[in-house]
Every structure is written in structure tokens, then in C-alpha cells.
Short mmCIF file of C-alpha atoms in Angstrom, two decimals:
data_model
loop_
_atom_site.label_atom_id
_atom_site.label_comp_id
_atom_site.label_asym_id
_atom_site.label_seq_id
_atom_site.Cartn_x
_atom_site.Cartn_y
_atom_site.Cartn_z
CA MET A 1 17.31 -10.05 205.62
CA THR A 2 20.78 -9.18 206.89
CA PRO A 3 21.42 -5.40 206.78
CA ARG A 4 23.91 -4.33 204.12
CA VAL A 5 26.66 -1.71 204.00
CA PHE A 6 27.06 -0.22 200.51
CA LEU A 7 30.52 1.26 199.94
CA ILE A 8 30.80 3.29 196.72
CA ASP A 9 34.09 3.83 194.91
CA GLY A 10 33.46 7.53 194.20
CA SER A 11 36.27 8.09 191.71
CA ALA A 12 35.39 4.99 189.71
CA LEU A 13 31.74 6.01 189.53
CA ALA A 14 32.64 9.55 188.46
CA TYR A 15 34.93 8.28 185.69
CA ARG A 16 32.28 5.82 184.53
CA ALA A 17 29.68 8.60 184.41
CA HIS A 18 32.08 10.83 182.46
CA PHE A 19 33.06 8.26 179.85
CA ALA A 20 29.44 7.12 179.41
CA PHE A 21 29.03 10.36 177.45
CA ALA A 22 32.27 9.96 175.47
CA GLY A 23 31.57 10.54 171.81
CA ARG A 24 28.11 11.87 172.59
CA THR A 25 26.77 15.39 172.87
CA PRO A 26 27.47 16.48 176.47
CA LEU A 27 24.77 17.70 178.81
CA ILE A 28 25.09 21.47 179.12
CA THR A 29 22.79 23.72 181.14
CA SER A 30 21.20 26.86 179.79
CA LYS A 31 23.99 28.77 181.58
CA GLY A 32 26.69 26.84 179.73
CA GLU A 33 27.75 24.48 182.55
CA GLU A 34 28.60 20.91 181.51
CA THR A 35 26.88 18.38 183.76
CA SER A 36 27.26 15.04 181.95
CA ALA A 37 29.32 13.32 184.67
CA VAL A 38 27.22 14.85 187.45
CA PHE A 39 24.06 13.54 185.79
CA GLY A 40 25.46 10.04 185.34
CA PHE A 41 26.80 9.95 188.91
CA THR A 42 23.49 11.21 190.30
CA ASN A 43 21.44 8.78 188.24
CA ALA A 44 23.53 5.86 189.53
CA LEU A 45 23.05 6.98 193.15
CA LEU A 46 19.31 7.34 192.67
CA LYS A 47 19.02 3.90 191.13
CA LEU A 48 21.08 2.32 193.90
CA ILE A 49 19.11 3.95 196.69
CA ARG A 50 15.73 3.40 195.06
CA ASP A 51 16.35 -0.24 194.12
CA GLU A 52 18.45 -1.50 197.03
CA HIS A 53 17.29 0.60 200.01
CA PRO A 54 20.73 0.46 201.69
CA GLU A 55 20.71 0.44 205.47
CA TYR A 56 24.29 1.77 205.51
CA LEU A 57 25.95 3.84 202.81
CA ALA A 58 29.21 5.72 202.20
CA VAL A 59 31.20 7.15 199.30
CA LEU A 60 34.97 6.68 199.36
CA PHE A 61 37.54 8.84 197.57
CA ASP A 62 41.33 8.83 197.22
CA THR A 63 43.35 11.78 198.48
CA LEU A 64 46.17 13.57 196.69
CA ALA A 65 48.68 12.42 199.31
CA PRO A 66 51.08 9.56 198.39
CA THR A 67 50.04 6.16 199.73
CA PHE A 68 52.15 3.42 201.30
CA ARG A 69 52.34 1.85 197.84
CA HIS A 70 54.00 4.95 196.40
CA GLN A 71 56.50 4.86 199.23
CA GLN A 72 57.46 1.28 198.35
CA TYR A 73 57.26 1.67 194.57
CA GLU A 74 57.73 5.21 193.32
CA ALA A 75 56.40 4.43 189.83
CA TYR A 76 53.04 3.19 191.15
CA LYS A 77 50.29 4.70 188.95
CA ALA A 78 52.92 6.95 187.34
CA THR A 79 51.59 6.19 183.85
CA ARG A 80 48.04 7.29 184.61
CA ARG A 81 46.77 10.15 182.54
CA GLU A 82 45.69 13.31 184.25
CA MET A 83 41.97 13.51 184.96
CA PRO A 84 40.12 15.05 181.98
CA SER A 85 39.50 18.73 182.65
CA GLU A 86 35.80 18.33 181.78
CA LEU A 87 35.47 15.83 184.62
CA ALA A 88 37.66 17.75 187.07
CA HIS A 89 35.42 20.81 186.67
CA GLN A 90 32.39 18.73 187.67
CA LEU A 91 33.83 17.24 190.88
CA PRO A 92 32.60 20.11 193.11
CA ARG A 93 29.10 19.52 191.80
CA ILE A 94 29.41 15.80 192.52
CA ASP A 95 30.40 16.72 196.07
CA GLN A 96 27.24 18.85 196.32
CA VAL A 97 25.12 15.96 195.09
CA ILE A 98 26.59 13.58 197.67
CA GLU A 99 26.03 16.16 200.41
CA ALA A 100 22.40 16.66 199.37
CA PHE A 101 21.91 12.89 199.48
CA ARG A 102 23.35 13.03 203.02
CA ILE A 103 25.80 10.25 202.25
CA PRO A 104 28.97 10.18 204.40
CA VAL A 105 32.22 10.74 202.47
CA ILE A 106 35.40 9.07 203.73
CA ARG A 107 39.00 9.84 202.73
CA LYS A 108 42.24 9.01 204.53
CA ALA A 109 45.71 10.26 203.62
CA GLY A 110 48.20 7.49 202.92
CA TYR A 111 45.58 4.99 201.78
CA GLU A 112 43.51 4.47 198.67
CA ALA A 113 39.73 4.33 198.68
CA ASP A 114 40.10 0.59 197.90
CA ASP A 115 41.86 0.01 201.24
CA ILE A 116 39.25 1.92 203.24
CA MET A 117 36.46 0.03 201.47
CA GLY A 118 38.17 -3.29 202.15
CA THR A 119 38.66 -2.44 205.81
CA LEU A 120 35.07 -1.30 206.30
CA ALA A 121 33.75 -4.36 204.46
CA LYS A 122 35.65 -6.68 206.80
CA GLN A 123 34.45 -4.70 209.84
CA ALA A 124 30.87 -4.93 208.59
CA VAL A 125 31.03 -8.72 208.28
CA GLU A 126 32.58 -9.00 211.74
CA ALA A 127 29.64 -6.95 213.04
CA GLY A 128 27.14 -9.39 211.50
CA LEU A 129 26.33 -7.28 208.42
CA GLN A 130 26.88 -7.85 204.72
CA ALA A 131 28.99 -5.55 202.55
CA VAL A 132 28.53 -4.44 198.94
CA LEU A 133 31.48 -2.86 197.13
CA VAL A 134 30.14 -0.65 194.34
CA SER A 135 32.91 -0.42 191.74
CA GLY A 136 34.06 -1.71 188.40
CA ASP A 137 37.64 -2.20 189.63
CA LYS A 138 38.65 -5.85 189.28
CA ASP A 139 40.97 -5.56 192.30
CA PHE A 140 37.90 -5.78 194.57
CA LEU A 141 37.23 -9.33 193.41
CA GLN A 142 39.92 -10.53 195.84
CA LEU A 143 37.62 -9.54 198.73
CA VAL A 144 34.51 -11.36 197.55
CA THR A 145 32.92 -13.85 199.95
CA GLU A 146 29.37 -14.99 200.61
CA ASP A 147 29.00 -11.85 202.75
CA ILE A 148 31.00 -9.41 200.61
CA ARG A 149 29.77 -8.85 197.07
CA VAL A 150 30.79 -6.51 194.28
CA LEU A 151 28.14 -4.49 192.46
CA THR A 152 29.15 -3.08 189.11
CA PHE A 153 27.50 -1.83 185.93
CA ARG A 154 28.07 -3.35 182.54
CA ARG A 155 29.47 -1.01 179.94
CA GLY A 156 26.69 0.82 178.13
CA SER A 157 24.04 -0.40 180.57
CA THR A 158 22.34 0.88 183.66
CA GLU A 159 21.53 -2.63 184.85
CA PRO A 160 23.66 -3.78 187.79
CA GLU A 161 25.85 -6.88 187.79
CA TRP A 162 26.27 -8.70 191.10
CA ILE A 163 29.52 -10.57 191.58
CA GLY A 164 29.90 -13.32 194.16
CA PRO A 165 32.37 -16.19 194.54
CA ALA A 166 30.91 -18.15 191.61
CA GLU A 167 31.22 -15.17 189.24
CA VAL A 168 34.83 -14.61 190.34
CA ARG A 169 35.70 -18.23 189.62
CA GLN A 170 34.05 -17.95 186.23
CA ARG A 171 36.01 -14.77 185.43
CA PHE A 172 39.45 -15.74 186.77
CA GLY A 173 39.29 -19.50 187.20
CA VAL A 174 40.42 -19.22 190.84
CA ASP A 175 38.79 -18.54 194.20
CA PRO A 176 38.56 -14.85 195.21
CA PRO A 177 41.55 -14.85 197.64
CA HIS A 178 43.84 -15.90 194.75
CA VAL A 179 42.76 -13.11 192.38
CA VAL A 180 45.67 -11.10 193.80
CA ASP A 181 48.09 -13.81 192.73
CA VAL A 182 46.78 -13.72 189.17
CA LEU A 183 46.92 -9.91 189.10
CA ALA A 184 50.44 -9.88 190.54
CA LEU A 185 51.82 -12.16 187.83
CA MET A 186 50.04 -10.51 184.90
CA GLY A 187 50.54 -6.94 186.14
CA ASP A 188 48.19 -4.01 185.65
CA GLN A 189 49.03 -1.41 183.05
CA SER A 190 46.48 1.11 184.33
CA ASP A 191 48.13 1.18 187.80
CA ASN A 192 51.64 0.60 186.41
CA VAL A 193 51.98 -2.65 188.36
CA PRO A 194 54.88 -4.37 186.53
CA GLY A 195 53.95 -8.03 187.00
CA VAL A 196 56.27 -10.61 185.44
CA PRO A 197 57.34 -10.24 181.80
CA LYS A 198 56.07 -12.94 179.40
CA ILE A 199 53.11 -13.69 181.68
CA GLY A 200 49.70 -12.56 180.53
CA GLU A 201 46.32 -13.24 182.06
CA LYS A 202 45.89 -16.72 180.59
CA THR A 203 49.32 -17.92 181.73
CA ALA A 204 48.89 -16.29 185.15
CA ILE A 205 45.59 -18.12 185.69
CA GLU A 206 47.12 -21.45 184.63
CA LEU A 207 50.08 -20.97 186.99
CA ILE A 208 47.90 -20.11 189.99
CA GLN A 209 45.54 -22.99 189.24
CA GLN A 210 48.58 -25.31 189.22
CA PHE A 211 50.63 -23.91 192.12
CA GLY A 212 48.08 -22.04 194.25
CA SER A 213 49.81 -18.70 194.79
CA VAL A 214 52.65 -16.44 193.66
CA GLN A 215 54.87 -17.94 196.34
CA GLY A 216 53.87 -21.43 195.22
CA VAL A 217 54.86 -20.57 191.65
CA LEU A 218 58.24 -19.22 192.81
CA ASP A 219 58.83 -22.25 195.04
CA HIS A 220 58.16 -24.63 192.13
CA VAL A 221 59.55 -22.62 189.26
CA ASP A 222 61.43 -25.71 187.96
CA GLN A 223 58.05 -27.32 187.29
CA VAL A 224 56.79 -24.49 185.09
CA ALA A 225 56.29 -25.97 181.64
CA LYS A 226 57.34 -23.03 179.46
CA LYS A 227 61.10 -22.38 179.63
CA ALA A 228 60.71 -18.70 178.72
CA VAL A 229 58.28 -18.24 181.61
CA GLN A 230 60.65 -20.13 183.93
CA GLU A 231 63.50 -17.81 183.07
CA SER A 232 61.35 -14.71 183.46
CA LEU A 233 60.15 -15.82 186.89
CA ARG A 234 63.72 -16.48 188.08
CA ALA A 235 64.83 -13.09 186.83
CA HIS A 236 61.94 -11.19 188.38
CA VAL A 237 61.33 -12.74 191.81
CA ASP A 238 61.45 -9.38 193.62
CA GLN A 239 59.23 -7.78 190.97
CA ALA A 240 56.63 -10.54 191.37
CA LEU A 241 56.53 -10.12 195.15
CA GLN A 242 56.44 -6.36 194.85
CA SER A 243 53.54 -6.60 192.39
CA LEU A 244 51.72 -8.84 194.87
CA MET A 245 52.08 -6.15 197.52
CA LEU A 246 50.81 -3.46 195.14
CA VAL A 247 47.63 -5.31 194.12
CA THR A 248 46.72 -6.56 197.60
CA ILE A 249 44.02 -4.43 199.19
CA GLU A 250 44.90 -3.45 202.76
CA THR A 251 42.07 -4.41 205.12
CA HIS A 252 43.54 -3.10 208.37
CA VAL A 253 43.46 0.66 207.78
CA PRO A 254 43.28 2.51 211.11
CA LEU A 255 39.80 4.04 211.10
CA ASP A 256 39.37 5.06 214.71
CA ASP A 257 37.34 8.10 213.64
CA VAL A 258 34.87 6.05 211.54
CA ALA A 259 32.22 3.85 213.12
CA LEU A 260 29.76 1.72 211.17
CA ASP A 261 26.76 3.32 212.89
CA GLN A 262 27.87 6.65 211.41
CA LEU A 263 27.13 5.17 207.98
CA ALA A 264 23.47 4.41 208.73
CA TYR A 265 21.49 5.88 205.85
CA THR A 266 18.30 7.81 206.58
CA GLY A 267 17.65 9.35 203.17
CA PRO A 268 18.37 12.58 201.27
CA ASP A 269 17.87 16.18 202.27
CA TYR A 270 14.92 16.47 199.91
CA PRO A 271 14.65 20.28 199.75
CA ALA A 272 18.40 20.61 199.13
CA LEU A 273 18.40 17.82 196.54
CA GLN A 274 15.42 19.25 194.67
CA ALA A 275 16.91 22.73 194.67
CA LEU A 276 20.20 21.36 193.34
CA PHE A 277 18.44 19.37 190.62
CA ARG A 278 16.61 22.49 189.49
CA GLU A 279 19.86 24.46 189.44
CA LEU A 280 21.55 21.72 187.42
CA GLU A 281 18.42 21.42 185.25
CA PHE A 282 17.99 17.76 186.17
CA VAL A 283 14.21 18.19 186.17
CA PRO A 284 13.53 14.61 184.94
CA LEU A 285 15.40 13.24 187.96
CA LEU A 286 13.00 14.97 190.35
CA GLN A 287 10.45 12.23 189.68
CA THR A 288 12.96 9.53 190.59
CA VAL A 289 13.62 11.15 193.95
CA GLN A 290 10.01 10.48 194.86
CA GLN A 291 10.56 6.73 194.41
CA ILE A 292 12.99 6.59 197.33
CA ASP A 293 11.05 4.95 200.11
CA HIS A 294 11.55 7.30 203.04
CA PRO A 295 8.75 8.73 205.18
CA GLU A 296 10.04 12.31 205.12
CA ALA A 297 9.76 12.52 201.33
CA PRO A 298 7.35 15.24 200.18
CA ALA A 299 4.46 14.33 197.91
CA PRO A 300 5.34 14.22 194.22
CA ALA A 301 4.69 17.36 192.23
CA PRO A 302 1.51 16.91 190.17
CA SER A 303 3.35 17.68 186.93
CA VAL A 304 5.88 14.89 187.46
CA ALA A 305 4.90 11.28 186.70
CA VAL A 306 6.78 8.07 187.38
CA ALA A 307 7.44 6.25 184.10
CA PRO A 308 5.98 2.72 184.23
CA GLU A 309 7.61 -0.29 182.60
CA THR A 310 6.31 -1.45 179.23
CA THR A 311 3.89 -4.36 178.80
CA ALA A 312 4.17 -5.70 175.24
CA THR A 313 1.32 -7.70 173.67
CA VAL A 314 1.79 -9.41 170.29
CA ILE A 315 -1.21 -9.47 167.96
CA THR A 316 -1.12 -12.95 166.40
CA ASP A 317 -4.50 -13.21 164.63
CA LEU A 318 -7.00 -10.98 162.85
CA ASP A 319 -9.61 -11.28 165.61
CA ALA A 320 -7.12 -9.83 168.09
CA LEU A 321 -6.29 -7.12 165.55
CA ASP A 322 -9.99 -6.23 165.22
CA ARG A 323 -10.20 -5.85 169.00
CA LEU A 324 -7.14 -3.61 168.96
CA VAL A 325 -8.60 -1.50 166.15
CA ALA A 326 -11.76 -1.03 168.21
CA ARG A 327 -9.60 0.07 171.14
CA LEU A 328 -7.67 2.53 168.94
CA ALA A 329 -10.94 3.98 167.64
CA GLN A 330 -11.75 5.02 171.21
CA CYS A 331 -8.35 6.64 171.80
CA HIS A 332 -7.91 10.37 171.88
CA GLU A 333 -4.28 9.77 170.86
CA PHE A 334 -1.81 6.89 170.59
CA ALA A 335 1.88 6.52 169.72
CA ILE A 336 2.99 4.64 166.63
CA ASP A 337 6.35 3.13 165.71
CA LEU A 338 7.15 1.07 162.61
CA GLU A 339 9.82 -1.60 162.48
CA THR A 340 11.25 -1.94 158.98
CA THR A 341 14.12 -3.38 156.95
CA SER A 342 15.98 -0.09 156.41
CA ALA A 343 16.72 3.24 158.03
CA GLU A 344 15.98 4.85 154.65
CA PRO A 345 12.19 5.29 154.42
CA MET A 346 12.11 5.09 150.60
CA LEU A 347 13.85 1.69 150.76
CA ALA A 348 12.16 0.28 153.86
CA ASP A 349 9.66 -2.57 153.94
CA PRO A 350 7.47 -2.78 157.07
CA VAL A 351 8.19 -5.66 159.44
CA GLY A 352 5.85 -4.71 162.27
CA VAL A 353 3.69 -1.95 163.72
CA ALA A 354 3.84 -1.00 167.40
CA VAL A 355 1.21 1.20 169.05
CA ALA A 356 1.12 2.48 172.63
CA VAL A 357 -2.37 3.26 173.89
CA ALA A 358 -1.51 4.23 177.48
CA PRO A 359 1.69 4.62 179.52
CA GLY A 360 3.13 1.15 179.97
CA GLU A 361 0.68 -0.56 177.56
CA ALA A 362 1.67 -1.29 173.95
CA PHE A 363 0.84 -3.76 171.18
CA TYR A 364 2.87 -5.17 168.31
CA ILE A 365 1.47 -6.30 164.96
CA PRO A 366 4.04 -8.43 163.04
CA VAL A 367 3.68 -8.20 159.25
CA GLY A 368 7.04 -9.18 157.77
CA HIS A 369 9.14 -11.44 160.01
CA LEU A 370 10.91 -14.36 158.39
CA SER A 371 10.18 -16.60 161.37
CA GLY A 372 7.39 -16.61 163.92
CA PRO A 373 3.82 -15.41 163.52
CA SER A 374 3.19 -12.65 160.98
CA LEU A 375 -0.16 -11.41 159.73
CA ASP A 376 -1.04 -10.78 156.10
CA ARG A 377 0.19 -7.27 155.37
CA LEU A 378 -2.75 -6.29 153.12
CA ALA A 379 -5.25 -7.51 155.74
CA VAL A 380 -3.49 -5.45 158.39
CA TRP A 381 -3.50 -2.26 156.29
CA GLU A 382 -7.16 -2.82 155.44
CA ARG A 383 -8.07 -2.84 159.14
CA LEU A 384 -5.67 -0.12 160.28
CA ARG A 385 -6.29 2.32 157.43
CA PRO A 386 -9.52 3.86 158.80
CA ILE A 387 -7.78 4.54 162.12
CA LEU A 388 -4.48 5.77 160.68
CA GLU A 389 -6.21 8.03 158.16
CA ASP A 390 -8.72 9.47 160.67
CA PRO A 391 -7.64 13.08 161.39
CA ASN A 392 -9.70 13.11 164.60
CA ILE A 393 -7.61 10.36 166.25
CA GLY A 394 -4.26 11.78 167.33
CA LYS A 395 -0.98 10.05 166.52
CA CYS A 396 2.38 10.88 168.03
CA GLY A 397 5.80 9.51 167.20
CA GLN A 398 9.54 9.89 167.45
CA ASN A 399 10.65 11.20 164.03
CA ILE A 400 7.17 10.37 162.78
CA LYS A 401 8.03 11.75 159.33
CA TYR A 402 9.81 8.43 158.74
CA ASP A 403 6.65 6.45 159.57
CA LEU A 404 4.58 8.80 157.43
CA ILE A 405 6.75 8.13 154.36
CA VAL A 406 6.84 4.34 154.85
CA LEU A 407 3.08 4.16 155.34
CA ARG A 408 2.48 6.37 152.27
CA ARG A 409 4.45 3.85 150.22
CA CYS A 410 2.13 1.15 151.60
CA GLY A 411 -0.94 3.09 150.45
CA VAL A 412 -1.81 4.48 153.89
CA ASP A 413 -2.04 8.26 154.32
CA LEU A 414 -1.23 8.91 157.99
CA ARG A 415 -3.39 11.79 159.28
CA GLY A 416 -4.01 13.31 162.69
CA ILE A 417 -0.32 13.73 163.57
CA THR A 418 -0.30 15.68 166.81
CA PHE A 419 3.18 15.41 168.28
CA ASP A 420 6.75 14.51 167.35
CA THR A 421 8.96 13.97 170.39
CA MET A 422 12.18 14.44 168.42
CA ILE A 423 11.09 17.85 167.16
CA ALA A 424 9.86 18.93 170.61
CA ALA A 425 13.14 17.87 172.20
CA TYR A 426 15.08 19.75 169.53
CA LEU A 427 13.19 22.96 170.26
CA LEU A 428 13.83 22.58 173.99
CA GLU A 429 17.51 21.63 173.78
CA PRO A 430 18.97 22.13 170.27
CA ALA A 431 22.54 21.23 171.33
CA ARG A 432 21.70 17.85 172.88
CA ARG A 433 21.09 14.42 171.38
CA HIS A 434 17.53 13.80 170.28
CA ASP A 435 17.46 10.04 169.70
CA LEU A 436 14.90 8.10 171.71
CA GLY A 437 17.49 6.44 173.94
CA ALA A 438 19.03 9.74 175.03
CA LEU A 439 15.64 11.39 175.56
CA SER A 440 14.33 8.44 177.59
CA LEU A 441 17.37 8.50 179.84
CA GLU A 442 17.21 12.25 180.32
CA TYR A 443 13.48 12.81 180.75
CA LEU A 444 12.22 9.43 182.00
CA THR A 445 15.39 8.00 183.62
CA ARG A 446 14.68 4.87 181.60
CA SER A 447 17.39 3.02 179.69
CA LYS A 448 16.04 1.82 176.36
CA ARG A 449 17.02 -1.38 174.54
CA ALA A 450 19.67 -0.74 171.89
CA ILE A 451 18.86 -1.76 168.32
CA GLU A 452 22.36 -3.24 168.00
CA GLY A 453 21.38 -5.86 170.56
CA LEU A 454 18.82 -7.16 168.06
CA ILE A 455 20.41 -6.73 164.65
CA GLY A 456 24.13 -6.56 165.47
CA THR A 457 26.66 -4.31 163.76
CA GLY A 458 29.10 -4.33 160.85
CA LYS A 459 29.37 -7.33 158.57
CA ASN A 460 27.16 -9.47 160.78
CA GLN A 461 24.30 -6.97 160.90
CA ARG A 462 20.90 -8.36 159.98
CA THR A 463 17.54 -6.71 159.30
CA MET A 464 14.57 -6.56 161.66
CA ALA A 465 12.84 -9.11 159.43
CA GLU A 466 15.34 -11.69 160.69
CA VAL A 467 14.70 -10.85 164.36
CA PRO A 468 12.26 -13.22 166.15
CA VAL A 469 8.85 -11.71 166.77
CA ASP A 470 9.06 -11.89 170.57
CA ALA A 471 12.33 -9.93 170.70
CA ALA A 472 11.15 -7.43 168.09
CA SER A 473 7.87 -6.89 169.92
CA ARG A 474 9.59 -6.01 173.19
CA TYR A 475 11.87 -3.57 171.40
CA ALA A 476 9.15 -1.95 169.27
CA CYS A 477 6.57 -1.72 172.06
CA GLU A 478 9.13 -0.10 174.33
CA ASP A 479 9.88 2.47 171.62
CA ALA A 480 6.21 3.30 171.14
CA ASP A 481 5.56 3.41 174.88
CA LEU A 482 8.56 5.62 175.63
CA THR A 483 7.44 7.94 172.85
CA LEU A 484 3.98 8.27 174.39
CA GLN A 485 5.45 8.90 177.84
CA LEU A 486 7.94 11.43 176.48
CA ARG A 487 5.15 13.24 174.66
CA ARG A 488 3.42 13.83 178.01
CA VAL A 489 6.62 15.09 179.62
CA LEU A 490 7.75 17.32 176.76
CA GLU A 491 4.45 19.06 175.97
CA PRO A 492 4.22 21.06 179.22
CA ARG A 493 7.88 22.04 178.83
CA LEU A 494 7.10 23.61 175.46
CA ASP A 495 4.51 25.73 177.24
CA GLU A 496 6.93 26.62 180.04
CA HIS A 497 9.55 27.84 177.55
CA GLY A 498 7.13 29.72 175.32
CA LEU A 499 7.71 27.33 172.39
CA ARG A 500 4.21 25.97 171.90
CA LEU A 501 3.23 28.41 169.16
CA LEU A 502 6.41 27.66 167.20
CA PHE A 503 5.82 23.93 167.61
CA ASP A 504 2.11 24.00 166.66
CA ARG A 505 2.15 26.67 163.95
CA VAL A 506 5.49 26.04 162.23
CA GLU A 507 7.21 22.75 163.07
CA MET A 508 4.29 20.31 162.95
CA PRO A 509 2.65 21.78 159.81
CA LEU A 510 6.07 21.65 158.13
CA LEU A 511 6.44 17.92 158.80
CA PRO A 512 4.19 16.63 155.96
CA VAL A 513 5.72 19.20 153.62
CA LEU A 514 9.18 17.78 154.32
CA ALA A 515 7.81 14.28 153.87
CA GLU A 516 6.54 15.23 150.40
#
């Protein structure tokens, strides 16, 4: 496989990490330091290094000095808002993270990070390597070739999106080199690139598809179908050409002091990174560090486990259910999660039952889906009741009071409740979010499926009963599995913080009282 140079747009990644927590409770250390953006930035670096094993790696940042674009167009980026103070305060910490990862940082006065990335990408290809531009900035799509790809992250997701020539053509309807022509005509409000009035993205794409380039459009302006667009083009020739200059990434930045071999990546400074994570209270990320495949990595701490992916098995007949019941009877403890038709337990009808018996192993019993296999609800309760009502078989859950109430309404008295991950997380960090998605990301570095992806939102929202069994099973089994894995991470932390007595003697005994 051809070695790859990964070039990270540092500012874009920092902004993405910051706004990922917009509208959510920020991450704040026990000393009162906000670390939301640092956590998001760090998590993205860990995922990139762990998943892609880059042979070459660098982070690029802008400088405060004006660039050649500012010199030619004073209003360039003049409308940009000042960086949020919450993010600005975290930049020194992000610098510390990058240093602990031992990733080279490159800045050059007079040029933007985009230009340095473009130049290094071209140099990498000339040297027989491949280049990956890690950014969500659409300007980079102009550089895409078979050897230069863009790696970005979809909004609200930690899963990467790879963009090659085919994806560029699908997005803009033109080949990558002509993305600049589309951007020049339509302008860019975020960078204050004026573009040509009366030309939006759709019209810009149509014009470039017809005439090939900005210059081609200007040379054949008489052939433009819309008179208003014709007149605007004639009146703004200089503005169109200036916009083309502003959106074109410079790929000939003088980088005499930067050689590709200086970007060879050999792995983090593990002691420094671990010490920094402990200072920032990123304890759950310590386990992810161990997944980076480098020989100098120390052995994982015994108390830290790598969270496995979830295997979901659907129970489609009563014989399979009997086998599962026999398995549950041998369990010391399992996690349970009900899927229902309502978030209100007194109004909810069960749709399915998910149980996790070991990390990464979960089962789903459908009992109320409108399509697909569902078992007779009474037959299911008849078989599960002895297990669910046995106080000697432990059950854990995320907000298990909800499941307790729903099951009680079905004639099943859930006993043997040993652990509630939501309550444990609340005791450990009262000011943070305690939903399963946030806890999984923080403590397991796992991104959980969002319920909205299954049932939608607003007027088009449906109930879980309308969700196909296969999709519901993956969602429910993941919830149960993540709960079981969180339980094993959170319990020792209760001991470490002296909260076990409060949890065991007050919070858990109070749970059935609140359910009543």
C-alpha cells in the first residue's frame, strides 16, 4: 500500500470539536477548566491514528499575519466572527495535546493553512506518496485526485467520510479542478468572497458545466440564458476574477524549511500523553491510547478495558428464547433495555427486550413490531418472569426505573437491580450530561446510534413499533451492551471517589421507592 501523508486542518478540527458540544453541557474538570473542544479534538486525533496508522502526519494552522489574499482584497474574511472565548481559552491545551502526540505543527506567515496543505499534498504526490487532507472545508475539494483525498466527519457523527473525484462530481456536478470556478461565481459568505450577484450554487454549477470555467463563462456571456445573470456577469467581471483568485488554493508556497521526511510519524510520547490525559481528566481516553499500534506503547493498565463492538442476535422463536433464558439463569448479572412506544413509562407498550450478557454480546426479543418477526408477548413474559423476578440474578440498566415501571405494568416485578449507570454517572459528575450517548462517548469512546435515526423527529416521527426488527435490534442491543460496559467502568470510579456507600445505601434503595 502506498504510504500516506495526513495533513490536518487544525483550526477546522478545533472549531468542529467546539461546536459539537453546542447546546450541550460542556465538559468541565473538577478544577473548573472547560475541556469540551480539547476532548473532541483529542478524540478525533486518536481515532485517526488508531484507525488509519498514518505514515506521515502534520497539523496545520493559520497565523495572525495578513495573507496575500488580504493584500489583494482587504475585506477578505472581514465578516468572520471572533473566535468564541470558550474555544480560545482551550487552544493552549490543544497545543499541548498535539505536542504530546509528537505531531509536527506547521504555520507560515502570509499564507493560510489551506495553502500549506495544498503545497505539501502536491509535493507528497510528486514524491510517490498519497495525501489525505483532513478538513470539512469545501475549498479542499478543488485539490482532489486519485492520489489526494479529503477526509471529513459528518455532522453529529464520529464516522469519517472519504471524498474522492466521484464524490466531488456528485456534490458539485463538475470535476475537482473546476470546483474553484463554481465557488468563485457563487461566492462564499463565511470568507466574505463576493462572487457574482444573482448567481447561487445551482446557477454556478450549470454555468461551469456549460462553459467549463469562469473565464469560459465571461468569454461566452452572450450565450448565458438568463438575461439578469448576463447583466450581472458583465457588470462584475473584475469581481468574478478576484473571487476566483480568493478561492484558489496556492500550491507553490515556499517551504524550504519543511521536508516530507520531517513529517514521518512514529507515535505519541506515551508518558506525556497519559499525564496530560490525567490532568485533563480524560481517563476514558487512556484506553484508546493503548490501541495505537506502536511498539513503544506500555502495557494497558489492568483497570482499563477496550470496549468491544456489539454483536446483536434476534430471538425469532420460543426455542431460541428458552435457550437464552437458560443462559440468563447462569448469569451473575446482565443488562436490560426495553424498547417501547413512548418515553412516558405509564403510557408505554413494550416493543422489544434487549439483554446484554457479556461485553459485546447482546440479544433482542421482539414482542410488538408491526412488521417482521415478533413473539407472543404473554409467552415471552411467562418465560422471562422467573429470571426477571429472581433477586439473586443481578440486573443493571440505564435509567432502569423506567424499565421497572413498564415491566410492572406488564405483570413482571423486576427484582435484583444492582446498578443504574445514569445514577452512577450523576454521582460522579453532577454537572455533565448523563444520557447513554454522552456517557458512551466519554467513558468508552464509542459513538452510539441516535434514536432519531430510527424514528425521525417532529411531525414525521414514528414509534419503535413501526421500526423494522433488524434496525431496532441493532439499536437496542447496542444500548444494553453499552450499559453493561459502562457499569464495569463506572463501578470502580465510585470506589475511587468514595461514593460507593452513597450509591449502595441511598441511591439504589431509593429507586423502587421513586418507581412506586
